[in-house]
Coordinates of C-alpha atoms in Angstrom, one line a residue:
X1 CA 181.9 284.5 112.0
X2 CA 179.3 286.8 110.5
X3 CA 176.6 285.6 108.1
X4 CA 177.9 287.7 105.2
X5 CA 181.5 286.5 105.4
X6 CA 182.7 284.5 102.3
X7 CA 185.1 281.6 102.5
X8 CA 186.3 278.9 100.2
X9 CA 184.4 275.6 99.9
X10 CA 184.7 272.3 97.9
X11 CA 181.8 270.3 96.5
X12 CA 182.6 266.7 95.8
X13 CA 181.0 264.8 93.0
X14 CA 181.3 261.7 90.7
X15 CA 183.7 261.7 87.8
X16 CA 182.4 263.5 84.7
X17 CA 179.6 265.3 86.5
X18 CA 181.8 268.3 87.5
X19 CA 180.4 270.5 84.7
X20 CA 176.8 269.9 85.8
X21 CA 177.7 270.6 89.5
X22 CA 179.5 273.8 88.5
X23 CA 176.3 275.0 86.7
X24 CA 174.2 274.2 89.8
X25 CA 176.5 276.1 92.1
X26 CA 176.6 279.2 89.8
X27 CA 172.8 279.2 89.7
X28 CA 172.8 279.2 93.5
X29 CA 175.1 282.3 93.5
X30 CA 178.5 280.8 94.1
X31 CA 181.6 282.8 93.2
X32 CA 185.1 281.8 91.9
X33 CA 183.8 278.5 90.6
X34 CA 186.6 276.2 89.3
X35 CA 186.2 272.6 88.1
X36 CA 188.7 270.0 89.3
X37 CA 188.8 266.2 89.3
X38 CA 185.6 264.9 91.0
X39 CA 185.2 268.3 92.7
X40 CA 184.3 271.9 92.2
X41 CA 185.8 274.7 94.3
X42 CA 183.9 277.9 95.0
X43 CA 183.4 280.7 97.5
X44 CA 180.4 281.7 99.3
X45 CA 178.8 282.5 102.7
X46 CA 177.0 280.3 105.3
X47 CA 173.7 280.7 103.5
X48 CA 175.2 279.4 100.3
X49 CA 176.7 276.4 102.2
X50 CA 173.2 275.6 103.5
X51 CA 171.7 276.0 100.0
X52 CA 174.3 273.9 98.4
X53 CA 173.5 271.0 100.7
X54 CA 169.8 271.3 100.2
X55 CA 169.6 272.1 96.5
X56 CA 172.6 270.5 94.7
X57 CA 171.5 267.4 92.8
X58 CA 175.0 266.2 91.7
X59 CA 177.0 266.9 94.9
X60 CA 178.1 264.2 97.2
X61 CA 179.6 266.4 99.9
X62 CA 180.1 270.1 100.7
X63 CA 183.4 270.6 102.5
X64 CA 184.6 273.7 104.3
X65 CA 188.5 273.8 104.5
X66 CA 189.8 275.1 107.8
X67 CA 193.5 274.4 107.7
X68 CA 196.2 274.0 105.0
X69 CA 199.7 272.7 105.7
X70 CA 202.6 270.7 104.2
X71 CA 204.0 267.5 105.7
X72 CA 206.8 265.2 104.6
X73 CA 206.0 262.4 107.1
X74 CA 203.4 261.3 109.6
X75 CA 205.0 263.1 112.5
X76 CA 204.7 266.4 110.7
X77 CA 201.0 265.7 110.1
X78 CA 200.6 265.1 113.8
X79 CA 202.6 268.2 114.9
X80 CA 200.7 270.5 112.5
X81 CA 197.3 269.4 113.7
X82 CA 198.3 269.7 117.4
X83 CA 198.5 273.5 116.7
X84 CA 194.8 273.8 116.0
X85 CA 192.4 275.1 118.7
X86 CA 190.0 272.1 118.4
X87 CA 187.5 273.6 120.8
X88 CA 186.4 275.9 117.9
X89 CA 185.0 272.8 116.2
X90 CA 184.6 270.0 118.7
X91 CA 183.7 269.4 122.4
X92 CA 184.2 266.5 124.8
X93 CA 180.5 265.6 124.6
X94 CA 180.5 265.2 120.8
X95 CA 181.6 262.3 118.7
X96 CA 183.7 262.6 115.6
X97 CA 185.2 260.6 112.7
X98 CA 187.9 261.1 110.1
X99 CA 187.5 260.7 106.4
X100 CA 190.9 260.6 104.7
X101 CA 191.6 260.9 100.9
X102 CA 195.3 260.4 100.0
X103 CA 197.1 260.8 96.6
X104 CA 200.7 260.8 97.7
X105 CA 204.0 258.9 97.3
X106 CA 204.7 259.8 101.0
X107 CA 201.7 258.2 102.6
X108 CA 200.7 254.9 101.2
X109 CA 197.5 254.3 103.2
X110 CA 194.6 256.6 103.9
X111 CA 193.7 254.9 107.2
X112 CA 197.2 255.6 108.6
X113 CA 196.7 259.3 107.9
X114 CA 193.2 259.1 109.5
X115 CA 194.8 257.6 112.7
X116 CA 197.3 260.4 112.9
X117 CA 194.6 263.0 112.7
X118 CA 192.5 261.2 115.3
X119 CA 195.6 260.9 117.6
X120 CA 196.3 264.6 117.3
X121 CA 192.7 265.6 118.2
X122 CA 192.5 263.1 121.1
X123 CA 195.9 264.1 122.6
X124 CA 195.0 267.8 122.3
X125 CA 192.0 267.3 124.5
X126 CA 193.8 264.9 126.8
X127 CA 196.6 267.4 127.5
X128 CA 194.1 270.0 128.6
X129 CA 191.2 268.1 130.2
X130 CA 192.6 264.6 130.7
X131 CA 189.7 263.4 128.7
X132 CA 189.1 262.9 125.0
X133 CA 186.1 262.9 122.8
X134 CA 184.9 259.6 121.4
X135 CA 185.2 258.4 117.9
X136 CA 182.0 257.1 116.2
X137 CA 182.1 255.4 112.8
X138 CA 178.4 255.0 112.3
X139 CA 176.8 258.3 113.3
X140 CA 179.3 260.9 114.4
X141 CA 178.4 264.5 115.4
X142 CA 181.3 266.0 113.5
X143 CA 183.1 264.7 110.4
X144 CA 186.6 265.9 109.5
X145 CA 188.0 265.4 106.0
X146 CA 191.7 265.2 105.4
X147 CA 192.9 265.5 101.8
X148 CA 196.5 264.8 101.0
X149 CA 198.0 265.5 97.6
X150 CA 201.7 264.6 97.7
X151 CA 202.9 266.8 100.6
X152 CA 200.0 269.3 100.6
X153 CA 197.4 268.6 103.2
X154 CA 193.9 270.2 103.6
X155 CA 191.8 269.6 106.7
X156 CA 188.1 270.4 106.1
X157 CA 184.8 270.2 108.0
X158 CA 182.2 268.0 106.2
X159 CA 179.0 270.0 106.3
X160 CA 176.9 267.2 104.8
X161 CA 177.4 264.4 107.2
X162 CA 176.1 261.4 105.3
X163 CA 176.7 261.5 101.5
X164 CA 174.2 263.7 99.7
X165 CA 173.2 260.9 97.3
X166 CA 171.3 259.4 100.3
X167 CA 168.2 261.6 99.6
X168 CA 166.0 259.9 102.1
X169 CA 163.1 258.8 99.9
X170 CA 164.5 255.3 99.0
X171 CA 163.0 252.7 101.4
X172 CA 163.5 249.7 99.2
X173 CA 165.8 248.8 96.3
X174 CA 166.3 246.3 93.5
X175 CA 169.5 244.3 93.0
X176 CA 171.5 246.9 91.2
X177 CA 170.0 250.4 91.9
X178 CA 171.2 253.5 90.1
X179 CA 173.0 256.1 92.3
X180 CA 170.8 259.1 92.8
X181 CA 173.5 261.6 92.0
X182 CA 174.3 259.7 88.7
X183 CA 170.6 259.6 87.8
X184 CA 170.2 263.3 88.4
X185 CA 173.4 264.0 86.4
X186 CA 172.1 261.9 83.5
X187 CA 168.8 263.9 83.3
X188 CA 170.6 267.2 83.7
X189 CA 173.1 266.4 80.9
X190 CA 170.2 265.4 78.6
X191 CA 168.8 269.0 79.0
X192 CA 165.3 267.8 80.1
X193 CA 163.7 270.0 82.7
X194 CA 160.1 268.9 82.5
X195 CA 159.1 270.3 79.1
X196 CA 157.7 266.9 77.8
X197 CA 156.8 263.4 78.8
X198 CA 159.6 261.4 80.5
X199 CA 159.8 257.6 80.0
X200 CA 161.9 254.9 81.6
X201 CA 160.9 251.5 80.3
X202 CA 163.3 249.6 82.6
X203 CA 162.8 251.6 85.7
X204 CA 163.9 249.1 88.4
X205 CA 163.5 250.8 91.8
X206 CA 162.5 254.1 90.2
X207 CA 165.5 256.3 90.8
X208 CA 165.4 258.0 87.4
X209 CA 161.6 258.5 87.7
X210 CA 161.8 260.2 91.1
X211 CA 164.8 262.3 90.2
X212 CA 163.0 263.4 87.0
X213 CA 159.9 264.4 88.9
X214 CA 161.9 266.4 91.5
X215 CA 163.7 268.2 88.7
X216 CA 160.5 269.0 86.8
X217 CA 158.7 270.3 90.0
X218 CA 161.8 272.1 91.3
X219 CA 161.8 270.1 94.5
X220 CA 165.2 270.3 96.3
X221 CA 166.8 266.8 96.7
X222 CA 167.8 267.5 100.3
X223 CA 164.2 268.2 101.4
X224 CA 163.8 264.5 102.4
X225 CA 166.9 264.2 104.6
X226 CA 166.6 264.0 108.3
X227 CA 169.7 266.0 109.1
X228 CA 172.9 267.6 107.8
X229 CA 176.4 267.6 109.3
X230 CA 176.4 271.4 109.9
X231 CA 173.5 271.2 112.3
X232 CA 175.9 269.9 115.0
X233 CA 178.4 272.7 114.4
X234 CA 179.1 275.3 117.1
X235 CA 178.1 278.2 114.7
X236 CA 174.9 276.6 113.4
X237 CA 172.3 279.3 112.6
X238 CA 169.0 277.6 113.0
X239 CA 166.9 280.6 111.8
X240 CA 169.0 281.0 108.6
X241 CA 168.7 277.3 107.8
X242 CA 165.0 277.4 108.4
X243 CA 164.7 280.2 105.9
X244 CA 166.7 278.3 103.3
X245 CA 164.9 275.0 104.0
X246 CA 161.4 276.5 103.5
X247 CA 162.3 278.6 100.5
X248 CA 159.8 277.6 97.7
X249 CA 160.9 280.1 95.1
X250 CA 162.2 277.4 92.8
X251 CA 159.0 275.3 92.6
X252 CA 157.4 274.9 89.2
X253 CA 154.3 273.5 87.6
X254 CA 154.5 270.2 85.7
X255 CA 151.8 269.4 83.2
X256 CA 153.2 266.2 81.6
X257 CA 153.5 262.6 82.8
X258 CA 156.4 260.5 84.0
X259 CA 156.0 256.9 82.9
X260 CA 157.9 253.9 84.3
X261 CA 157.6 250.2 83.6
X262 CA 159.6 247.1 84.2
X263 CA 159.4 243.4 83.3
X264 CA 159.7 242.5 86.9
X265 CA 156.5 242.8 89.2
X266 CA 158.9 242.8 92.2
X267 CA 160.8 245.8 90.8
X268 CA 157.5 247.7 90.2
X269 CA 156.3 246.9 93.8
X270 CA 159.6 248.4 95.1
X271 CA 159.3 251.4 92.8
X272 CA 155.8 252.1 94.0
X273 CA 157.0 252.2 97.7
X274 CA 159.7 254.7 96.9
X275 CA 157.5 256.9 94.7
X276 CA 154.8 256.9 97.5
X277 CA 157.4 257.7 100.1
X278 CA 158.7 260.6 98.0
X279 CA 155.1 262.0 97.7
X280 CA 155.2 261.9 93.9
X281 CA 152.5 259.3 93.1
X282 CA 150.2 261.7 91.3
X283 CA 153.0 262.5 88.8
X284 CA 154.3 259.1 88.0
X285 CA 152.5 256.2 86.2
X286 CA 153.9 252.7 86.8
X287 CA 153.1 249.3 85.1
X288 CA 154.5 245.8 84.8
X289 CA 155.4 245.8 81.1
X290 CA 158.3 244.4 79.1
X291 CA 160.0 246.9 76.8
X292 CA 159.2 244.7 73.8
X293 CA 155.4 245.1 74.5
X294 CA 155.5 248.8 73.8
X295 CA 153.5 249.2 70.6
X296 CA 152.6 252.9 71.0
X297 CA 154.5 255.9 72.5
X298 CA 152.6 257.6 75.4
X299 CA 152.9 261.0 73.6
X300 CA 154.0 262.2 70.2
X301 CA 157.2 263.7 71.6
X302 CA 159.2 263.2 74.8
X303 CA 162.4 262.0 76.4
X304 CA 163.3 258.4 77.1
X305 CA 166.2 257.7 79.6
X306 CA 167.0 254.2 80.8
X307 CA 169.7 252.1 82.3
X308 CA 169.5 248.6 80.9
X309 CA 171.3 245.6 82.4
X310 CA 175.0 245.4 81.5
X311 CA 175.4 241.6 82.0
X312 CA 177.5 242.2 85.2
X313 CA 175.5 242.3 88.4
X314 CA 172.2 241.5 86.5
X315 CA 172.7 238.5 84.3
X316 CA 171.0 238.4 80.9
X317 CA 171.4 235.3 78.8
X318 CA 171.4 237.0 75.5
X319 CA 172.6 240.6 76.0
X320 CA 173.0 241.4 72.4
X321 CA 169.4 240.4 71.7
X322 CA 168.2 242.6 74.5
X323 CA 170.0 245.7 73.1
X324 CA 168.9 244.8 69.6
X325 CA 165.3 244.7 70.8
X326 CA 165.8 248.2 72.5
X327 CA 167.0 249.6 69.2
X328 CA 164.1 248.1 67.3
X329 CA 161.5 249.5 69.7
X330 CA 163.1 252.9 69.7
X331 CA 163.0 253.1 65.9
X332 CA 159.5 251.8 65.4
X333 CA 157.6 253.1 68.5
X334 CA 159.4 256.1 69.9
X335 CA 159.6 258.3 66.8
X336 CA 159.9 261.9 67.8
X337 CA 161.7 261.1 71.0
X338 CA 165.2 261.8 72.3
X339 CA 166.5 258.5 73.8
X340 CA 169.4 258.2 76.2
X341 CA 170.9 254.8 76.9
X342 CA 173.5 254.2 79.7
X343 CA 175.8 251.2 79.2
X344 CA 179.5 250.3 79.2
X345 CA 180.1 247.7 76.5
X346 CA 180.7 248.8 72.9
X347 CA 179.1 245.6 71.7
X348 CA 175.9 246.5 73.5
X349 CA 175.7 249.9 71.7
X350 CA 176.5 248.2 68.4
X351 CA 173.6 245.8 68.9
X352 CA 171.2 248.8 69.2
X353 CA 171.8 249.4 65.5
X354 CA 171.2 253.1 65.6
X355 CA 173.6 256.0 65.1
X356 CA 174.0 258.2 68.1
X357 CA 174.0 262.0 67.9
X358 CA 176.0 262.6 71.1
X359 CA 177.7 260.6 73.9
X360 CA 178.5 261.4 77.5
X361 CA 181.2 259.7 79.4
X362 CA 180.2 258.7 82.9
X363 CA 181.1 256.3 85.7
X364 CA 178.6 253.9 87.2
X365 CA 180.5 252.8 90.3
X366 CA 183.9 251.6 88.9
X367 CA 182.5 250.9 85.4
X368 CA 183.5 253.4 82.7
X369 CA 180.1 253.9 81.0
X370 CA 178.7 256.0 78.2
X371 CA 175.3 257.6 77.9
X372 CA 174.5 257.8 74.2
X373 CA 171.8 260.1 72.8
X374 CA 169.7 258.9 69.9
X375 CA 167.4 261.2 68.0
X376 CA 164.5 259.0 66.9
X377 CA 163.0 260.4 63.6
X378 CA 161.0 259.1 60.7
X379 CA 162.4 259.0 57.2
X380 CA 166.0 259.2 56.1
X381 CA 168.7 260.8 58.3
X382 CA 169.6 263.3 55.6
X383 CA 166.0 264.6 55.5
X384 CA 165.7 265.4 59.2
X385 CA 166.0 269.0 60.4
X386 CA 169.4 269.9 61.8
X387 CA 169.2 270.6 65.5
X388 CA 171.4 273.4 66.8
X389 CA 174.0 272.4 69.3
X390 CA 175.2 274.8 72.1
X391 CA 178.8 273.6 71.7
X392 CA 179.5 275.2 68.3
X393 CA 180.2 278.7 67.3
X394 CA 178.9 281.3 69.6
X395 CA 178.7 278.8 72.5
X396 CA 179.3 280.1 76.0
X397 CA 182.6 279.5 77.8
X398 CA 181.0 276.8 80.0
X399 CA 179.5 275.0 76.9
X400 CA 182.9 275.0 75.2
X401 CA 184.7 273.8 78.3
X402 CA 182.2 270.9 78.6
X403 CA 182.6 270.0 74.9
X404 CA 186.4 270.0 75.3
X405 CA 186.3 268.0 78.5
X406 CA 184.0 265.4 76.8
X407 CA 186.3 265.2 73.8
X408 CA 189.4 264.7 76.1
X409 CA 187.7 261.9 78.0
X410 CA 186.7 260.1 74.8
X411 CA 190.2 260.4 73.5
X412 CA 191.7 259.1 76.7
X413 CA 189.5 256.1 76.7
X414 CA 189.9 255.3 73.0
X415 CA 193.7 255.8 73.3
X416 CA 193.9 253.4 76.2
X417 CA 191.8 250.8 74.4
X418 CA 194.1 251.1 71.3
X419 CA 197.3 250.8 73.4
X420 CA 195.8 247.8 75.2
X421 CA 194.9 246.2 71.9
X422 CA 198.4 246.8 70.5
X423 CA 200.0 245.4 73.6
X424 CA 197.8 242.3 73.5
X425 CA 198.5 241.8 69.8
X426 CA 202.3 242.0 70.4
X427 CA 202.0 239.6 73.4
X428 CA 199.9 237.2 71.3
X429 CA 202.5 237.3 68.5
X430 CA 205.4 236.5 70.9
X431 CA 203.3 233.7 72.4
X432 CA 202.6 232.1 69.0
X433 CA 206.2 232.1 68.0
X434 CA 207.9 230.8 71.1
X435 CA 208.6 227.1 71.7
X436 CA 206.2 225.7 74.3
X437 CA 206.3 222.4 76.3
X438 CA 203.7 219.8 75.3
X439 CA 201.7 220.2 78.5
X440 CA 200.7 223.9 78.8
X441 CA 199.0 225.7 81.7
X442 CA 195.2 225.5 81.5
X443 CA 193.1 228.6 81.1
X444 CA 189.9 229.1 83.1
X445 CA 186.9 227.7 81.2
X446 CA 183.8 229.8 80.7
X447 CA 181.8 227.3 82.7
X448 CA 184.2 227.5 85.6
X449 CA 183.3 231.0 86.6
X450 CA 184.3 233.4 83.9
X451 CA 182.1 236.4 83.7
X452 CA 181.6 238.9 80.8
X453 CA 183.8 242.0 81.1
X454 CA 186.5 240.2 83.1
X455 CA 189.9 239.5 81.5
X456 CA 191.2 236.0 81.0
X457 CA 194.1 235.2 83.2
X458 CA 196.1 232.0 83.3
X459 CA 196.0 229.9 86.4
X460 CA 199.3 229.6 88.1
X461 CA 199.0 225.9 88.8
X462 CA 200.5 222.6 87.7
X463 CA 200.5 221.6 84.1
X464 CA 197.4 219.7 82.9
X465 CA 197.9 215.9 83.2
X466 CA 195.3 215.3 80.5
X467 CA 196.6 213.8 77.3
X468 CA 193.9 215.7 75.4
X469 CA 194.7 219.3 74.4
X470 CA 192.5 221.9 76.0
X471 CA 190.0 223.7 73.7
X472 CA 188.6 227.0 74.9
X473 CA 185.1 227.9 73.8
X474 CA 184.5 231.5 72.6
X475 CA 182.2 233.3 75.1
X476 CA 178.9 234.8 73.8
X477 CA 179.7 238.2 75.4
X478 CA 183.2 239.5 75.9
X479 CA 185.0 242.7 76.7
X480 CA 185.6 245.7 74.3
X481 CA 188.9 244.4 73.1
X482 CA 188.9 242.0 70.1
X483 CA 188.9 238.3 71.0
X484 CA 190.8 236.0 68.7
X485 CA 191.3 232.4 69.5
X486 CA 193.9 230.3 68.0
X487 CA 193.2 228.0 65.1
X488 CA 191.0 225.2 66.5
X489 CA 192.0 221.6 66.4
X490 CA 190.1 219.3 64.0
X491 CA 190.0 216.5 66.4
X492 CA 189.4 216.0 70.1
X493 CA 192.4 213.7 70.3
X494 CA 196.0 214.8 69.6
X495 CA 197.4 213.9 66.3
X496 CA 199.6 210.8 66.5
X497 CA 201.5 210.3 63.2
X498 CA 203.2 207.1 62.2
X499 CA 206.9 207.9 62.8
X500 CA 208.2 204.8 61.1
X501 CA 208.8 206.2 57.6
X502 CA 208.9 209.9 57.0
X503 CA 211.1 212.4 58.9
X504 CA 208.6 215.2 58.1
X505 CA 206.2 213.7 60.6
X506 CA 208.2 215.2 63.4
X507 CA 207.8 218.8 62.1
X508 CA 204.1 218.1 61.4
X509 CA 203.7 216.9 65.0
X510 CA 205.3 220.0 66.5
X511 CA 203.2 222.3 64.2
X512 CA 199.9 220.5 65.0
X513 CA 200.5 220.4 68.8
X514 CA 201.3 224.1 68.8
X515 CA 198.1 224.9 66.9
X516 CA 196.0 222.8 69.2
X517 CA 197.5 224.5 72.2
X518 CA 197.1 228.0 70.9
X519 CA 195.3 230.2 73.4
X520 CA 193.3 233.4 73.1
X521 CA 194.7 236.8 73.9
X522 CA 193.7 238.2 77.3
X523 CA 191.9 241.4 77.8
X524 CA 193.8 243.5 79.7
X525 CA 159.5 261.0 103.0
X526 CA 157.8 263.1 100.9
X527 CA 158.6 266.1 98.7
X528 CA 157.2 269.1 100.5
X529 CA 154.7 271.7 99.2
X530 CA 156.6 274.4 101.0
X531 CA 153.8 276.9 101.5
X532 CA 151.2 274.4 102.7
X533 CA 153.5 272.2 104.7
X534 CA 152.0 269.1 103.2
X535 CA 153.5 266.5 101.0
X536 CA 152.4 266.3 97.4
X537 CA 150.7 263.1 98.4
X538 CA 148.7 265.0 101.0
X539 CA 150.6 263.8 104.1
X540 CA 151.7 266.1 106.9
X541 CA 155.3 267.3 106.2
X542 CA 158.1 266.0 108.5
X543 CA 158.4 268.3 111.6
X544 CA 161.8 269.6 112.6
X545 CA 162.1 269.7 116.4
X546 CA 162.9 273.1 117.9
X547 CA 163.1 274.7 114.5
X548 CA 161.1 277.7 113.3
X549 CA 159.3 276.7 110.1
X550 CA 156.6 278.3 108.0
X551 CA 153.0 277.6 109.2
X552 CA 151.7 274.2 108.2
X553 CA 148.1 273.1 107.7
X554 CA 146.9 269.6 107.6

């Protein structure tokens, strides 16, 4: 394979970051760029593959497809893969692993597909050499990716090895660290590139701060990594990779400050370690400071991006008060700033009390989150100057595609919420009007382990033996769907009428017991100065054994 030969590649990413990744690939010189679901396909040569691994901030993996076929069962997968000349990609002295992604009605389990691929590779070598290469799950030399969509199968070489979100600068972390790819995507979506002050008043382990500094200085995110998957390939071009790795043409000057603070001294200590390891200490200011103690903005204008607690992994007693405080500080202290808040509960955004100008749909792990933009200005909203948006008339095709994609995602989520609310309302109506036995199944109490954001589900156990009806307390924080409990009982004890005189007491007893039992509806390291060979912190850059690099001075 010659250096100039182009071939198709696939860049994997997180959901809703596909548009940002496509822009990054185009800037690197990729051709035939097409956006898919959690992936972007493109074409390019070996140099571009190396550059994509080193420079893409929102990519998780760069795959190189090597074989496409169709299979209707597991035996056909095995037979098709036995036809490949595996010596082109693997040798007996190298270890390998299989990463399987399956979306198919034919194959129900991704591990089963991975086993079939492993068997085909091992048997191919065994038939020829009576030996087989070893499988390594922790640190394999070669990683193969098999993607199955219905009956269409694609086998690829994983050029990245470990996921690209593992930059290499993080040596410590807090309880709920932000994924590096998500942090970079948030900053890139905001449009900030280092033109002003950057503030994160709830910085945690410092992921947003470090990613912001690398973006502002033009430091490639892959510069901290120890190795990439393609370095073990048979056709690895060490000289070409050295040229790509040491290219400093994208470096920029940054004349502003990046400011981070947190209420936790432990979090700031962890953040300092990561910042120092990334070689960015001279650009980032850190302090132990609660958000509510900000009485003056660090500069007249700037960008504030933060990821407050959601009330899931990090517990906050009064989540609504926290977000109300955030809104109050933004309005009274950070006038002239563009603020971006990432969260996933509508009630949290409502508590901020400010009208957002834009919103971006993102995923933080499995949580469907939003990043909302707030333009903080003084005076009345009608008096502020209208800011031009790139998604209106005259917008580029990429901008229009992004706006349309964002609108579709918002519609999808709101439609799902409406359908869920309608279904719950119907189920609640049916439940209220059906005859129930006196002893109903208990619901899980708030103090028995219910967490905000999780739906109520009835316990499939025996009926309660208590003579007292169960009363459910309304939780302080609940999910996005409306929460309506039944009419509460006016007494802790069930109503016991005198049945001796009036026949109407029987109907009154049935009505009262039903009301008392009514239940709520459920909610469905361091960054390198490329020319000098030193870190920004002054340390000697990491040497690469047996690799030609630019001259380095201590």
